[in-house]
Amino acid sequence: MAHWRMSPNLELNQVVDRLNAAGADIMNLAFGESRLPLLPSLADLLTAAAHRTTYGPVAGTPAVREAAAGFLGRRGLPTDPEQVVVAPGSKPLLMAVQLAVPGDVLLPRPCWNSYAPQARLAGKAPIGVPITAEAGGVPDPAALRATIRTARARGLDPRLLICTLPDTPTGTLAPPRLVRAICSIAEDEDLVILSDEIYRDIVHDPGTEFLSPAEVAPHRTVVTNGLSKSMALGGWRIGLARFPAGARGEQIQAGVLGAASDLWSTLAHPMQEVAGYVLGDPPEVRERLAASARLHGSVARTLHTVMVAAGARCRPPTAAFYVYPDFEPLRAPLAALGITDSHSLQQYLFEEYDIAVLAGHKLGDETGALRFKASTSMLYGRTPDEQLEALDSADPAALPHIRRATRRIEAAVADLRSRCLVEDSV
Amino acid sequence: MAHWRMSPNLELNQVVDRLNAAGADIMNLAFGESRLPLLPSLADLLTAAAHRTTYGPVAGTPAVREAAAGFLGRRGLPTDPEQVVVAPGSKPLLMAVQLAVPGDVLLPRPCWNSYAPQARLAGKAPIGVPITAEAGGVPDPAALRATIRTARARGLDPRLLICTLPDTPTGTLAPPRLVRAICSIAEDEDLVILSDEIYRDIVHDPGTEFLSPAEVAPHRTVVTNGLSKSMALGGWRIGLARFPAGARGEQIQAGVLGAASDLWSTLAHPMQEVAGYVLGDPPEVRERLAASARLHGSVARTLHTVMVAAGARCRPPTAAFYVYPDFEPLRAPLAALGITDSHSLQQYLFEEYDIAVLAGHKLGDETGALRFKASTSMLYGRTPDEQLEALDSADPAALPHIRRATRRIEAAVADLRSRCLVEDSV
């Protein structure tokens, strides 16, 4: 533990901020911060809640737990307030669930960069399982069965499976068929599922069917969510978890509350008041969620088009605000530029084009793969006015200030491709 | 980890709140929450900071780190802002330091109830060392040397020593002589010191000399502090840590930032803005700190008198808002009432007198000892008006509403004593 490294997304974000503050103009596609203005009424709510200075219950106040239960119920998960725990972000809740569930942990490969370090802290071996060509966030079912067998043969004890629905880094949503297949394996193998649904309210097409593992395997699935992504409130640190009804769920929840009591006490009380309002889904919040999803989708599709035009393979994004291109088709010519893995690909984009992306190996992917995660969420404008214009637009990617940003990326990867082709033809 | 228990102070607080909400009238001396009204200007600050919705640096914004550096500098610890990390409470920082420093951990016995569970999470053995009759928060120096020897002989590897200055549960402040003795041992034995100074600004007599281990052993001492206790802002979750200058300090800080990035990301951004103001020590904050210390001291001294009158031994409180009485002088007669250890003593007070205290064994003390922690911090009034009156008073313990509270405790322990004497004379 003495040589714990800073998580790569937060670290790179700080590096970019420092360089830009010193006069650089680096485009930050490496950090999943939804940079959109505060919904104005939330400032008033925070003011009204300022006098809440007591600790209160570790799990959260009855009011916020009830609001969260309603929020989850309206999303297909009927919930008793007693099943809910709120916290300063979903990150500490994910950590606490890893502490509360014994055994080792299965992760989609690639996946969000904090699951594996959290697993190691909890004394777990993180076991990566490839995703399908269709969608990320859940493992390929056949690979999952095979990996569990292999892991057990190696003396590991996989007992927890983390899923991300919708997914970071791929910006996709696992379809119901895949979710059912995974849940069936979880039943067969007696796995607890931890379904990270922080991007639940950022599905680009409102008609998309969303199926949570908690609907299919209700007694073995913990769900986490929060306001950081959907409401662009990362800096307010508001997360929640829903534990399964029944004895197993209660045991996991008791372990999480124990860890919470010794690690963070509770979510800041004024933030609980804000969460209680937002989780009630009032009309202005529903409107903001819809506008945000439209914006994220519009820009993510543009970035997808740009990557494919440059020669990459890339799953079409349908949720969240990421694309995860694979430059494997250009492996030979990229090698001539010294780009042989995700690390050198990230470095090249940073040094040649001032574009920061997150190399796939930092997300558990194969080091040799030519993949990276690119977030669209900081491309929506430099000022609140530009960002509001983007939220209000029926075609956000066509706005001049957003086009400038996506064209810069387009020019960079087009230039990369042309350098490849030149090298290749030499 | 699957059977992690809720920390006893937070758990008991929830039980008491639930019972009182259902109509009981339990006096809560078990929880260290300073129940005083919000300093009004902080509500305006929170409002002004509401638009801060970005994550920002894990360690905190440059502004809050600079304010914290000034705060520490004015308290005898010249500090570069780079040495500072803020977090949602000092609790996660204490956890992260235990993760970042290898080896096992030495704790004063008794001590705050979250150090030992955090140690176990970090894979450390918690090693208790008795305190002196004079003050808690640091081990008895002779016992410390002996315990280190014994621990090493048992195959343990003590590398970290946690001190609490001023102390919970004893409400005392280790005098400079004792701090120097401890630091000298830390030098000899190459221990890192983690000095939890969350009660730093609650010293009853403003003339009391405060010596931090960071002044004596600057290159091996990490200091934590926060606004939960001194500013009665527990529910806002604002903590900070100061790391030593030099290579060792930088290594510990890097480990803490790594853990922070995967466990909690950062302190909520609006709270960082509030902290930046309060840590600047403006006049209204200094006045509030002075009034709070006077109030805590006045009521703690009254509780001390009450306990001693009932036949207990008790260190005179000089800081924070606790007393830690020892009913050993009444052991034989208490045994006749079925009270034979701290657990049964806590139970008896709860069941017979509706008074909640925290049994000493939950703080690492010997189970058989007849000791408990009692906090004065929720005795200051049931309404903000009563609490403000208490803050304004030159003699808070003499106010009618506070006298009612302390007399109820007095009556309870006097009755306990009289029951003892009756039993004893049978």
PDB file of N, CA, C and O in Angstrom, chain A residues 104 127 145-158:
ATOM      1  N   ASP A 104     -12.776 -12.963  -4.475  1.00  0.00           N
ATOM      2  CA  ASP A 104     -12.138 -12.158  -5.527  1.00  0.00           C
ATOM      3  C   ASP A 104     -13.186 -11.552  -6.444  1.00  0.00           C
ATOM      4  O   ASP A 104     -14.376 -11.838  -6.327  1.00  0.00           O
ATOM      5  N   ILE A 127      -9.937  -9.876 -11.508  1.00  0.00           N
ATOM      6  CA  ILE A 127      -9.841 -10.841 -12.612  1.00  0.00           C
ATOM      7  C   ILE A 127     -10.567 -10.259 -13.823  1.00  0.00           C
ATOM      8  O   ILE A 127     -11.796 -10.123 -13.810  1.00  0.00           O
ATOM      9  N   ARG A 145     -17.714 -17.585 -18.143  1.00  0.00           N
ATOM     10  CA  ARG A 145     -17.743 -18.972 -17.628  1.00  0.00           C
ATOM     11  C   ARG A 145     -16.345 -19.582 -17.638  1.00  0.00           C
ATOM     12  O   ARG A 145     -15.910 -20.204 -16.665  1.00  0.00           O
ATOM     13  N   ALA A 146     -15.633 -19.356 -18.730  1.00  0.00           N
ATOM     14  CA  ALA A 146     -14.290 -19.942 -18.845  1.00  0.00           C
ATOM     15  C   ALA A 146     -13.345 -19.336 -17.814  1.00  0.00           C
ATOM     16  O   ALA A 146     -12.556 -20.046 -17.178  1.00  0.00           O
ATOM     17  N   THR A 147     -13.457 -18.011 -17.623  1.00  0.00           N
ATOM     18  CA  THR A 147     -12.547 -17.344 -16.678  1.00  0.00           C
ATOM     19  C   THR A 147     -12.795 -17.816 -15.249  1.00  0.00           C
ATOM     20  O   THR A 147     -11.850 -17.990 -14.474  1.00  0.00           O
ATOM     21  N   ILE A 148     -14.049 -18.011 -14.895  1.00  0.00           N
ATOM     22  CA  ILE A 148     -14.348 -18.481 -13.537  1.00  0.00           C
ATOM     23  C   ILE A 148     -13.712 -19.855 -13.312  1.00  0.00           C
ATOM     24  O   ILE A 148     -13.085 -20.097 -12.278  1.00  0.00           O
ATOM     25  N   ARG A 149     -13.840 -20.717 -14.326  1.00  0.00           N
ATOM     26  CA  ARG A 149     -13.228 -22.061 -14.203  1.00  0.00           C
ATOM     27  C   ARG A 149     -11.716 -21.945 -14.021  1.00  0.00           C
ATOM     28  O   ARG A 149     -11.136 -22.524 -13.112  1.00  0.00           O
ATOM     29  N   THR A 150     -11.103 -21.161 -14.899  1.00  0.00           N
ATOM     30  CA  THR A 150      -9.645 -21.013 -14.843  1.00  0.00           C
ATOM     31  C   THR A 150      -9.208 -20.399 -13.515  1.00  0.00           C
ATOM     32  O   THR A 150      -8.223 -20.827 -12.912  1.00  0.00           O
ATOM     33  N   ALA A 151      -9.936 -19.374 -13.098  1.00  0.00           N
ATOM     34  CA  ALA A 151      -9.567 -18.684 -11.854  1.00  0.00           C
ATOM     35  C   ALA A 151      -9.622 -19.657 -10.679  1.00  0.00           C
ATOM     36  O   ALA A 151      -8.715 -19.692  -9.844  1.00  0.00           O
ATOM     37  N   ARG A 152     -10.679 -20.454 -10.625  1.00  0.00           N
ATOM     38  CA  ARG A 152     -10.802 -21.405  -9.504  1.00  0.00           C
ATOM     39  C   ARG A 152      -9.671 -22.433  -9.556  1.00  0.00           C
ATOM     40  O   ARG A 152      -9.122 -22.809  -8.516  1.00  0.00           O
ATOM     41  N   ALA A 153      -9.329 -22.830 -10.767  1.00  0.00           N
ATOM     42  CA  ALA A 153      -8.232 -23.798 -10.898  1.00  0.00           C
ATOM     43  C   ALA A 153      -6.920 -23.193 -10.405  1.00  0.00           C
ATOM     44  O   ALA A 153      -6.041 -23.910  -9.917  1.00  0.00           O
ATOM     45  N   ARG A 154      -6.810 -21.860 -10.524  1.00  0.00           N
ATOM     46  CA  ARG A 154      -5.592 -21.175 -10.047  1.00  0.00           C
ATOM     47  C   ARG A 154      -5.661 -20.865  -8.558  1.00  0.00           C
ATOM     48  O   ARG A 154      -4.789 -20.193  -8.018  1.00  0.00           O
ATOM     49  N   GLY A 155      -6.729 -21.293  -7.897  1.00  0.00           N
ATOM     50  CA  GLY A 155      -6.844 -21.062  -6.456  1.00  0.00           C
ATOM     51  C   GLY A 155      -7.532 -19.765  -6.101  1.00  0.00           C
ATOM     52  O   GLY A 155      -7.609 -19.405  -4.924  1.00  0.00           O
ATOM     53  N   LEU A 156      -8.033 -19.045  -7.094  1.00  0.00           N
ATOM     54  CA  LEU A 156      -8.777 -17.815  -6.797  1.00  0.00           C
ATOM     55  C   LEU A 156     -10.227 -18.161  -6.451  1.00  0.00           C
ATOM     56  O   LEU A 156     -10.692 -19.280  -6.704  1.00  0.00           O
ATOM     57  N   ASP A 157     -10.919 -17.190  -5.891  1.00  0.00           N
ATOM     58  CA  ASP A 157     -12.270 -17.444  -5.384  1.00  0.00           C
ATOM     59  C   ASP A 157     -13.207 -16.334  -5.858  1.00  0.00           C
ATOM     60  O   ASP A 157     -13.636 -15.489  -5.071  1.00  0.00           O
ATOM     61  N   PRO A 158     -13.542 -16.296  -7.162  1.00  0.00           N
ATOM     62  CA  PRO A 158     -14.391 -15.198  -7.663  1.00  0.00           C
ATOM     63  C   PRO A 158     -15.787 -15.246  -7.050  1.00  0.00           C
ATOM     64  O   PRO A 158     -16.482 -16.253  -7.193  1.00  0.00           O
TER      65      PRO A 158
END
